[in-house]
Short mmCIF file of N, CA and C in Angstrom, two decimals:
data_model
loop_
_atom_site.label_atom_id
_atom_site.label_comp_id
_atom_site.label_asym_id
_atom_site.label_seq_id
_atom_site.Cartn_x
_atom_site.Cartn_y
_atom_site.Cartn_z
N UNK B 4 22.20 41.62 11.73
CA UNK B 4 21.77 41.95 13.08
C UNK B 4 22.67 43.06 13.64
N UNK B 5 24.27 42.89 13.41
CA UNK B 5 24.96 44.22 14.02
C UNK B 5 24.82 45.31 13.21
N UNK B 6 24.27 45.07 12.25
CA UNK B 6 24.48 46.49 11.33
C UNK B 6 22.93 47.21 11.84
N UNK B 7 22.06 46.63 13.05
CA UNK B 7 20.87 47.01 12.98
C UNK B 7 19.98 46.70 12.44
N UNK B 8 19.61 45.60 11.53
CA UNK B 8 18.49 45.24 11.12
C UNK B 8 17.26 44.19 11.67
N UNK B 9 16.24 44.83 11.68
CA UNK B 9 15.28 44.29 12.39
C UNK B 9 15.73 42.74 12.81
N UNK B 10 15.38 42.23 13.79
CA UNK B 10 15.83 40.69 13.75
C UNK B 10 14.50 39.52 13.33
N UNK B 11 13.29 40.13 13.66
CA UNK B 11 12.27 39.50 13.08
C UNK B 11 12.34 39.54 11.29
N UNK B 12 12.30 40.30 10.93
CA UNK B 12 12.63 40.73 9.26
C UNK B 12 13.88 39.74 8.95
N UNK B 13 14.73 39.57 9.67
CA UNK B 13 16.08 38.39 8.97
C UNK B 13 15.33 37.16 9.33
N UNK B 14 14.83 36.64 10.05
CA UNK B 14 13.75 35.76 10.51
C UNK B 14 13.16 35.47 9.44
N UNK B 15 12.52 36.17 9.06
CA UNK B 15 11.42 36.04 8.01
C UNK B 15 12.00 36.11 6.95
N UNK B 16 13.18 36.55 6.23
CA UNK B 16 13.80 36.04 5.40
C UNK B 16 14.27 34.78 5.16
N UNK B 17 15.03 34.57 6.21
CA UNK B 17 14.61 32.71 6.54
C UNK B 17 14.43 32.29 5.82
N UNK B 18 13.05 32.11 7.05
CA UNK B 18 11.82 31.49 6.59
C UNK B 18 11.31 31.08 5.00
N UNK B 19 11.42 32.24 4.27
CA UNK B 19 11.46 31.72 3.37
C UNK B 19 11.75 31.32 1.92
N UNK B 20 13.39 31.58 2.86
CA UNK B 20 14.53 30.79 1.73
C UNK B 20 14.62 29.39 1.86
N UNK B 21 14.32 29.19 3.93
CA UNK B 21 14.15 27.51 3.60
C UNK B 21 12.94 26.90 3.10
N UNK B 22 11.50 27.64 2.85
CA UNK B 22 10.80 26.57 1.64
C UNK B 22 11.35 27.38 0.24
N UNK B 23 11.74 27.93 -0.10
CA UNK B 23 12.18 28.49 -1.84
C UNK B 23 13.26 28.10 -2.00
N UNK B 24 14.30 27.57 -1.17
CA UNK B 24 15.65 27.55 -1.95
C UNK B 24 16.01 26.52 -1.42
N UNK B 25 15.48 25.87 -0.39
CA UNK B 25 15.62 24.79 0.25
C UNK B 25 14.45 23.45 -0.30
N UNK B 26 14.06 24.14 -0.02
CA UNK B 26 12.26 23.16 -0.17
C UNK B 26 12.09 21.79 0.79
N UNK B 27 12.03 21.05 0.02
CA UNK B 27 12.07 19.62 0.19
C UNK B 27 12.91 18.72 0.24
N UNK B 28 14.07 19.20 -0.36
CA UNK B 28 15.21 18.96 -0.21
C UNK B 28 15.75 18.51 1.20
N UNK B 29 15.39 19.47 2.29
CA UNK B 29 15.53 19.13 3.78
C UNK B 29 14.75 19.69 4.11
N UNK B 30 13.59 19.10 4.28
CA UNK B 30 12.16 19.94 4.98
C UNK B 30 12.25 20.34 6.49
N UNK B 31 12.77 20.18 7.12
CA UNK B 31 13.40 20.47 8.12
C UNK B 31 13.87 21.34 8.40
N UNK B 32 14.13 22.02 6.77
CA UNK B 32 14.95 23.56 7.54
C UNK B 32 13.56 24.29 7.33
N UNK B 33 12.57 24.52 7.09
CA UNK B 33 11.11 24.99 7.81
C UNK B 33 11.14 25.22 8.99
N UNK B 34 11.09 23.74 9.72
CA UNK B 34 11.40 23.81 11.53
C UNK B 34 12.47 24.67 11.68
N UNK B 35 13.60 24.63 11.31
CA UNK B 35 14.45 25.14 11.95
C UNK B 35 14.20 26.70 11.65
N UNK B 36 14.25 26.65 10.79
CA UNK B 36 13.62 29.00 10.60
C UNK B 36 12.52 29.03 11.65
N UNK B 37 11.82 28.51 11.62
CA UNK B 37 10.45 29.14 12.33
C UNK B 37 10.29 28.64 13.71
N UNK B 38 11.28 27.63 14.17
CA UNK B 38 11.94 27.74 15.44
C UNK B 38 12.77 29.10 15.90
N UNK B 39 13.68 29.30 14.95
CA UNK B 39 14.50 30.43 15.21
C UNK B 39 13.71 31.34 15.32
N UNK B 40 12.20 32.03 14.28
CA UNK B 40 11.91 33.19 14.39
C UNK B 40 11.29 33.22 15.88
N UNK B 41 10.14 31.79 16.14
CA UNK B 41 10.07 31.52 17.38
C UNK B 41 10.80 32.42 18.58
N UNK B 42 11.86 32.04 18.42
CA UNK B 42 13.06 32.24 20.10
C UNK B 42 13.21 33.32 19.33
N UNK B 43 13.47 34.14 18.52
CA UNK B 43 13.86 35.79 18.27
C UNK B 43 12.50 35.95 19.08
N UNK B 44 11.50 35.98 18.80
CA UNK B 44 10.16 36.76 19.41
C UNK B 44 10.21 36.30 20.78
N UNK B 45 10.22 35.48 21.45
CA UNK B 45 10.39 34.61 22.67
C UNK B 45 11.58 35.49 23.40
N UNK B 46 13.14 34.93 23.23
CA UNK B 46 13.70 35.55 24.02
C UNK B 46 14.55 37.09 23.54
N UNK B 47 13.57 37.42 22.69
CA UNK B 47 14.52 39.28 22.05
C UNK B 47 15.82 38.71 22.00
N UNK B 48 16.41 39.98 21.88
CA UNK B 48 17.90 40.14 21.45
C UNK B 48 18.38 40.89 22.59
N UNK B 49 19.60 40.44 22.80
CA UNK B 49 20.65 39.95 21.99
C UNK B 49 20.48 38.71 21.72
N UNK B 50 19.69 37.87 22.90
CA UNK B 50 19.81 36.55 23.03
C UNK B 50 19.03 35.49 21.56
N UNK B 51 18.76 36.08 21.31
CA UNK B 51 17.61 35.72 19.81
C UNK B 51 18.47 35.74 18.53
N UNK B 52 20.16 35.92 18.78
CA UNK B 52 21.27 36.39 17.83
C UNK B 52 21.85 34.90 17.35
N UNK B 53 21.79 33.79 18.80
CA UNK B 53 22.49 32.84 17.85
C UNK B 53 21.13 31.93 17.74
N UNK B 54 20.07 32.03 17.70
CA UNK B 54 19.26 31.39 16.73
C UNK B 54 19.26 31.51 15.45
N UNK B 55 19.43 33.03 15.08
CA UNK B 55 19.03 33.57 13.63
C UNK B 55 20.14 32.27 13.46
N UNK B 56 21.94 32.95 13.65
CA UNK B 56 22.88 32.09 13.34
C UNK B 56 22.90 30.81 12.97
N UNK B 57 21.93 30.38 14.05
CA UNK B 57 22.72 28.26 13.88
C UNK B 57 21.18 28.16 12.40
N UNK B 58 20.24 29.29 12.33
CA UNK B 58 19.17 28.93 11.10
C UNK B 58 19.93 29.31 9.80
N UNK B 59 20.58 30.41 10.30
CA UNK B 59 21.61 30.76 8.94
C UNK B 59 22.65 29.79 8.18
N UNK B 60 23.11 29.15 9.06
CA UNK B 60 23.60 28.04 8.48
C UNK B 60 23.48 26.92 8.75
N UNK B 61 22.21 26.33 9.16
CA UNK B 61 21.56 25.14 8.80
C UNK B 61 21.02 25.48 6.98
N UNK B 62 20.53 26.63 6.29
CA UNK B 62 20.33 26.87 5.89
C UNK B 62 21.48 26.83 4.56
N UNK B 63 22.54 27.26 4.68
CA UNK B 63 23.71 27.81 4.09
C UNK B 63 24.03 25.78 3.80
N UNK B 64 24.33 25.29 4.55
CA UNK B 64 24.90 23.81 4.50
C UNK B 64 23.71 22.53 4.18
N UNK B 65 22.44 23.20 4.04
CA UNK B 65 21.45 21.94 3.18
C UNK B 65 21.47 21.74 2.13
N UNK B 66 20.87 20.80 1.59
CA UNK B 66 20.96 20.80 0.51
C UNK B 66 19.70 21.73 -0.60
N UNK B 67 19.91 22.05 -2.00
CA UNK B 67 18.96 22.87 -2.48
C UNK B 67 18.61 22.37 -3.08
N UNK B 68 16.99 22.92 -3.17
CA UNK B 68 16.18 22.32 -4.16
C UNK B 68 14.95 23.61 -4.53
N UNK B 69 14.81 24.29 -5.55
CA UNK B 69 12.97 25.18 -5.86
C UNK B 69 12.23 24.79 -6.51
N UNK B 70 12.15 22.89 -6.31
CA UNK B 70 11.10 22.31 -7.15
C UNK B 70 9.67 22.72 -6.29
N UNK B 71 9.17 22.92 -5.23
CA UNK B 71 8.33 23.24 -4.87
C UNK B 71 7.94 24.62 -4.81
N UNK B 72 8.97 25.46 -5.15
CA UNK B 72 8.52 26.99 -5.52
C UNK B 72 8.10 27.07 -7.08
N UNK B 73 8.89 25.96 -7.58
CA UNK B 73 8.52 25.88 -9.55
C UNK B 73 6.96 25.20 -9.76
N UNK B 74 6.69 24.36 -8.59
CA UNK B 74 5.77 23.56 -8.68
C UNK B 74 4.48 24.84 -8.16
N UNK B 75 4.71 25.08 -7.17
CA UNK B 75 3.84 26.01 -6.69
C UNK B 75 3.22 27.57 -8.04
N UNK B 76 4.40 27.80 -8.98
CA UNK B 76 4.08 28.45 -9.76
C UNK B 76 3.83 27.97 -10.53
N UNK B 77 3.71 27.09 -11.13
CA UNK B 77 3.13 26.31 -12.01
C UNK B 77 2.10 25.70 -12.11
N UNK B 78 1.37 25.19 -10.73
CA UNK B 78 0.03 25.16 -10.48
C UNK B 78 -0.91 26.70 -10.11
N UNK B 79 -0.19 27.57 -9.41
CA UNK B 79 -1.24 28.43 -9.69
C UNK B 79 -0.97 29.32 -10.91
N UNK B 80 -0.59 29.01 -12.04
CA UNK B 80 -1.08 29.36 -13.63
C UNK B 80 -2.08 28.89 -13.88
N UNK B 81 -1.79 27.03 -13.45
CA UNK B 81 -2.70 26.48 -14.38
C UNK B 81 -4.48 26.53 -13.20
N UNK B 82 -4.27 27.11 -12.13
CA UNK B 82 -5.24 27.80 -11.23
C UNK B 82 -6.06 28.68 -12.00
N UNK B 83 -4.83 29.61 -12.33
CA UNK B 83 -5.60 30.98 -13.14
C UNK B 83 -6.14 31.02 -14.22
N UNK B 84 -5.77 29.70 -15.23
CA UNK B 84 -6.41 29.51 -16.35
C UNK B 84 -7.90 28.61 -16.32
N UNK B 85 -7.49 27.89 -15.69
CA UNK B 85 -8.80 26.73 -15.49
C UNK B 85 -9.33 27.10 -14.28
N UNK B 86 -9.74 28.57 -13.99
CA UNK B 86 -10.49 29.37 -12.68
C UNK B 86 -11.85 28.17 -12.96
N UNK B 87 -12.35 28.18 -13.50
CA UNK B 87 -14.63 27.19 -13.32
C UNK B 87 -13.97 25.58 -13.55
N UNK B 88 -12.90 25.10 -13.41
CA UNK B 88 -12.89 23.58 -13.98
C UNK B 88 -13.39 23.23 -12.14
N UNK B 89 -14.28 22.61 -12.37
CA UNK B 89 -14.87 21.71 -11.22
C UNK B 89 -14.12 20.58 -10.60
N UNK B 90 -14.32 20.58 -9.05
CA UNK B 90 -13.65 19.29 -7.93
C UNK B 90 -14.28 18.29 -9.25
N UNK B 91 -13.49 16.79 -9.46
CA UNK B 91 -13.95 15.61 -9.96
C UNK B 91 -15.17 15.27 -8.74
N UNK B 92 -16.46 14.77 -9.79
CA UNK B 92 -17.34 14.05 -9.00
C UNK B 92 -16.89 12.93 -7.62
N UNK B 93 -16.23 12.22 -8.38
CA UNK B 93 -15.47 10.94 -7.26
C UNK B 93 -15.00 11.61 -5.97
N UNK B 94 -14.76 12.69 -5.77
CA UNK B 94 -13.98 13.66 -4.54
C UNK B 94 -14.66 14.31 -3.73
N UNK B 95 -15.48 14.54 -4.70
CA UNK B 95 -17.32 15.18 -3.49
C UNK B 95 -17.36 14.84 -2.40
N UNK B 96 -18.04 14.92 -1.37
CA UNK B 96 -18.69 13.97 -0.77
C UNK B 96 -20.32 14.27 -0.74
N UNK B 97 -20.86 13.31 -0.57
CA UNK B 97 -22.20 12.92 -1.17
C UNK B 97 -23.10 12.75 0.41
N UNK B 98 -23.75 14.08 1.29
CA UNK B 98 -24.29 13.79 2.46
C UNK B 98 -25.66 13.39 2.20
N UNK B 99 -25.85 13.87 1.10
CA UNK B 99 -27.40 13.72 0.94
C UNK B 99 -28.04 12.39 -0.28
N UNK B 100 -29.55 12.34 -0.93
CA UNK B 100 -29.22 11.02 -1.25
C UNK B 100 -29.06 11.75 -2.80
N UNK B 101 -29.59 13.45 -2.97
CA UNK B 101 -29.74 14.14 -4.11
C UNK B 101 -28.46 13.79 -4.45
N UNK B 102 -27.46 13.96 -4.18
CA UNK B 102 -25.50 13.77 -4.28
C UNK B 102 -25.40 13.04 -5.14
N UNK B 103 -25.82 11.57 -3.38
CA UNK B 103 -25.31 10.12 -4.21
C UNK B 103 -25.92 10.06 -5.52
N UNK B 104 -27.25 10.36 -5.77
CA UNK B 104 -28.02 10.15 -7.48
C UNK B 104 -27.21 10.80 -8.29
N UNK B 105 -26.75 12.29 -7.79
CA UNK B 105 -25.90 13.14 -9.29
C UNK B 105 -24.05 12.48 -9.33
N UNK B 106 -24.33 10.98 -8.36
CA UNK B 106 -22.90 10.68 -8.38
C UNK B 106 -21.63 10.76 -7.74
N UNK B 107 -22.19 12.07 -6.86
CA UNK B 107 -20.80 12.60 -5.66
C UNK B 107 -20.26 11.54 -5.47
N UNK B 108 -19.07 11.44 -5.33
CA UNK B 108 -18.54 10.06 -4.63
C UNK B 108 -18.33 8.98 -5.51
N UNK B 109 -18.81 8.92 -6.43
CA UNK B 109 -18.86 7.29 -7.05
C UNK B 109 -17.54 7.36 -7.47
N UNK B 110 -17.29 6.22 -7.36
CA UNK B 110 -15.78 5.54 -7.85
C UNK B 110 -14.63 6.35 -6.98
N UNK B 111 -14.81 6.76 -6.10
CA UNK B 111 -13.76 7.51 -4.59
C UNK B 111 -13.10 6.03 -4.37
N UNK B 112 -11.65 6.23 -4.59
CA UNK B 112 -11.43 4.89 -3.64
C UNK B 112 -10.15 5.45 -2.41
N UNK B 113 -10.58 4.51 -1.60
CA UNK B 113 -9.95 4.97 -0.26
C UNK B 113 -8.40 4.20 -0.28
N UNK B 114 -7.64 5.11 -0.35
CA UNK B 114 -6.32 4.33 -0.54
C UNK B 114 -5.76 3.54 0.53
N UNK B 115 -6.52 3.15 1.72
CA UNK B 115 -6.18 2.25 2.84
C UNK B 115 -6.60 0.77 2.76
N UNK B 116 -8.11 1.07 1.34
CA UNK B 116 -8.56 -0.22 1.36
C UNK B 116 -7.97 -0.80 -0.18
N UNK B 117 -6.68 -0.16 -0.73
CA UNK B 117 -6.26 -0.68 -1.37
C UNK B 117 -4.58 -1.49 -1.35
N UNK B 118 -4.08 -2.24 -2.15
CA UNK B 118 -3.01 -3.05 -1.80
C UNK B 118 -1.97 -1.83 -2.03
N UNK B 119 -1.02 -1.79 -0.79
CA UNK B 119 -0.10 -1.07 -1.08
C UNK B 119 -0.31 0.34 -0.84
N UNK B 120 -1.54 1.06 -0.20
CA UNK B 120 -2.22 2.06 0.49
C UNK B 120 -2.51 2.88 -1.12
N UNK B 121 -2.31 2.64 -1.71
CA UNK B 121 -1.82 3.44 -2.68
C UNK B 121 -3.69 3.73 -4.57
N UNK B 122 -4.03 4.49 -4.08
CA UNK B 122 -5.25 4.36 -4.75
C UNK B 122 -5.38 4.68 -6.61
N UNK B 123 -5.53 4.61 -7.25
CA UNK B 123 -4.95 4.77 -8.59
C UNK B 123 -6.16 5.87 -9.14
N UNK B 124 -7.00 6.76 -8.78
CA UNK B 124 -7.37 7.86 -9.52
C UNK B 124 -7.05 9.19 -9.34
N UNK B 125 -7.70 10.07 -10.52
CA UNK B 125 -7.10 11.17 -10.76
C UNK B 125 -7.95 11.82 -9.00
N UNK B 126 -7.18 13.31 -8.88
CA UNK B 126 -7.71 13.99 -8.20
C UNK B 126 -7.80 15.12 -8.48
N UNK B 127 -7.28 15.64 -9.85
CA UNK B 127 -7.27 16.97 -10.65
C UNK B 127 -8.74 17.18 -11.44
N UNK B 128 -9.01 18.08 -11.46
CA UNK B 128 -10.09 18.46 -12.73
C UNK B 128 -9.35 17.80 -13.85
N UNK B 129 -10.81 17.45 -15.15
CA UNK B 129 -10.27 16.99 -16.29
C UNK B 129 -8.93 17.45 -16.77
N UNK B 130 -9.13 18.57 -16.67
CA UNK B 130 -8.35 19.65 -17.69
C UNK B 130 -6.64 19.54 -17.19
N UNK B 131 -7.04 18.92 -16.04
CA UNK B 131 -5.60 18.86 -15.29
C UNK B 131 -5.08 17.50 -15.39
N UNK B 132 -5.61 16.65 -15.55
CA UNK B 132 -5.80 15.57 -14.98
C UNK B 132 -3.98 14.56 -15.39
N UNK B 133 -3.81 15.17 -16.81
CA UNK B 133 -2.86 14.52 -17.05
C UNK B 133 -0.90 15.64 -16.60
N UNK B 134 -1.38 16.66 -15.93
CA UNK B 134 -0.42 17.42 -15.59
C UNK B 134 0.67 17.05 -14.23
N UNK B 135 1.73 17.31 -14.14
CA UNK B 135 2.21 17.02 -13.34
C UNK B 135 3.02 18.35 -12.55
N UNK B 136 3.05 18.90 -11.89
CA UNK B 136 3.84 20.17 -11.38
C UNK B 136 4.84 19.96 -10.44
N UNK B 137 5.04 19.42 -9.54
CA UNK B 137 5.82 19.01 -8.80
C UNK B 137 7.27 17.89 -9.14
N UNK B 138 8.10 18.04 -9.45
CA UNK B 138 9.48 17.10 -9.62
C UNK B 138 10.78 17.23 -8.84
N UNK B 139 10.00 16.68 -8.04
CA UNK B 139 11.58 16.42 -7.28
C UNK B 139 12.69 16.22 -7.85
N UNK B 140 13.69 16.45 -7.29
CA UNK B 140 15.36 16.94 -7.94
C UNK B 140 16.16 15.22 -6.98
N UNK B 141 17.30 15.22 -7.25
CA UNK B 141 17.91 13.76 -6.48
C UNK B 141 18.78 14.33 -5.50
N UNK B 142 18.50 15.26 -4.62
CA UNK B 142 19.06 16.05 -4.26
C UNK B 142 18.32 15.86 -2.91
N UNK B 143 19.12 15.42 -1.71
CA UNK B 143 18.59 15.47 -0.38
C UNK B 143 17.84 14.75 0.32
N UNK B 144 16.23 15.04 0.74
CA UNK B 144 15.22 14.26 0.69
C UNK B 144 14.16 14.14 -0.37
N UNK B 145 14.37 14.99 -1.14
CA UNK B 145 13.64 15.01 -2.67
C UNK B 145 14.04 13.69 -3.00
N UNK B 146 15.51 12.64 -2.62
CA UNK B 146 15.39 11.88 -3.43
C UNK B 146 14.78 10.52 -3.25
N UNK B 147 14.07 10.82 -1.70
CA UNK B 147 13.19 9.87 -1.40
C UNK B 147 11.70 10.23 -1.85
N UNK B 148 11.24 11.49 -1.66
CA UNK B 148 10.48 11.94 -3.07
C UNK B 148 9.86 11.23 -3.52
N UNK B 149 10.79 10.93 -4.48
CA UNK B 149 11.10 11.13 -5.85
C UNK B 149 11.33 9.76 -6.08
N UNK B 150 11.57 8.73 -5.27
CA UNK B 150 11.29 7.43 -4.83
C UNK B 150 10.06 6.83 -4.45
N UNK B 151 9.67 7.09 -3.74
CA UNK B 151 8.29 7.13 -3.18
C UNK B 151 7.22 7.25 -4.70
N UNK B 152 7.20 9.08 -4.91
CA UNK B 152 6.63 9.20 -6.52
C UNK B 152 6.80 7.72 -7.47
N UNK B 153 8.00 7.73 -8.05
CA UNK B 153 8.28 6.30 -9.19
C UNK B 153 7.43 5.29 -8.60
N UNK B 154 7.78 4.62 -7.38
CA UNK B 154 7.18 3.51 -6.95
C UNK B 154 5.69 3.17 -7.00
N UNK B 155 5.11 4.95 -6.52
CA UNK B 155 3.74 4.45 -6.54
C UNK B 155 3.07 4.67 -8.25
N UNK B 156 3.98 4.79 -8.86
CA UNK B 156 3.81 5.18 -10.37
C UNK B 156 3.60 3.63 -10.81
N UNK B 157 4.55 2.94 -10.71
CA UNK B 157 4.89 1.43 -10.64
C UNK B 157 3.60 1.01 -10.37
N UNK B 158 3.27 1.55 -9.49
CA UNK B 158 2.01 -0.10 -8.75
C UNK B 158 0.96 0.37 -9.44
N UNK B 159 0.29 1.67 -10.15
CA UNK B 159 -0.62 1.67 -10.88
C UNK B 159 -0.57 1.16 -12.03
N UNK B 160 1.18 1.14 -12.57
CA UNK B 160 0.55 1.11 -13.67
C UNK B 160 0.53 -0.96 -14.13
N UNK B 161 1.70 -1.46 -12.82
CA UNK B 161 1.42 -3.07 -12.83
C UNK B 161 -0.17 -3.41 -12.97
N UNK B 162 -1.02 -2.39 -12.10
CA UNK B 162 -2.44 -2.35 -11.78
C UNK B 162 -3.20 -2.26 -13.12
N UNK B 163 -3.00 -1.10 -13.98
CA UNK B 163 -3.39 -1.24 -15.33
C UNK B 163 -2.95 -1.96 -16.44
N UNK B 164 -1.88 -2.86 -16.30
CA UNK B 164 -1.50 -3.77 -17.26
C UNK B 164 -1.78 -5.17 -16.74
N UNK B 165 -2.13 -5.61 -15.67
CA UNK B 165 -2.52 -6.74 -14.62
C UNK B 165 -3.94 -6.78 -14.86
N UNK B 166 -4.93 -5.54 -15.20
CA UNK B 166 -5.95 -5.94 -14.90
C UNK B 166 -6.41 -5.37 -13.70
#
C-alpha cells in the first residue's frame, strides 16, 4: 500500500490466498478478505489500510491447507475428460410422468429421511462414481472435515454390511 499499489488489487490478492492457501483449513479467512476488500471499497484509503492489515495477518497466522485448490483441479480434469458423462438418473428430477417412466428420480434418497441424515448413493456420473477429489489435511478445520467425511463413510458402510 505505501509503495503505491492499488489497494483493491492487494485485496484481491487476498482473497485468494485465503481459499488457495488457506482453504478450509479456516474458512473464515474468506470472510475475513472479502470483508476487508469490502471496507477498502467502502471506506477508501487511507482508512481501508488497516483492514488490508488485520486480513494480512489473519491470513499469515491460519492455518494452511490447498486441498481444495488440488481438489478443485482435479475435478475439473476429470470435467474435461468426461465432458457427455450424464447427471445419474436418481438426481433428475422427474416433473412430468414421461421422466418418472424413463426413471428420473428413482432410487433419489433424501438424506433427512434417513438415520443419521446421511444418504448412501452415488451423486457422480458412472465414470466418476468411484473417485474422490477432495482430502482434507488434519490441519485446522479440515480436521473436522475430515471427521465428519470418515464418520459418514462409517455409517454407509455399517449400512452395507448390516444389510
Amino acid at each position: 500500500v505505501e509503495a503505491g499499489e492499488d489497494p483493491l488489487y492487494i485485496a484481491r490478492r487476498l482473497v485468494r490466498f485465503a481459499s488457495e492457501d488457506v482453504g478450509n483449513a479456516d474458512p473464515q479467512a474468506l470472510a475475513v478478505t472479502v470483508a476487508a476488500k469490502e471496507a477498502v471499497h467502502f471506506l477508501g484509503m487511507p482508512e481501508g489500510n488497516t483492514a488490508l492489515a488485520q486480513a494480512a495477518l489473519y491470513l499469515a497466522t491460519a492455518p494452511k491447507s490447498n486441498a481444495v485448490y488440488a481438489a478443485y483441479g482435479q475435478a475439473a480434469d476429470a470435467a474435461q475428460q468426461d465432458v457427455a458423462e450424464p447427471v445419474p438418473l436418481h438426481l433428475r428430477n422427474a416433473p412430468t410422468k414421461l421422466m418418472k417412466a424413463l426413471d428420473y428420480g428413482k432410487g433419489y434418497q433424501y438424506a433427512h429421511d434417513q438415520a443419521d441424515a446421511v444418504a448412501d448413493m452415488s451423486c457422480l456420473p458412472p465414470a466418476l462414481a468411484d473417485r474422490t477429489f477432495y482430502r482434507p489435511t488434519e490441519r485446522g478445520f479440515e480436521k473436522e472435515i475430515k471427521r465428519r467425511l470418515d464418520g459418514w463413510a462409517e455409517i454407509k458402510k455399517r449400512r452395507r454390511t448390516n444389510g
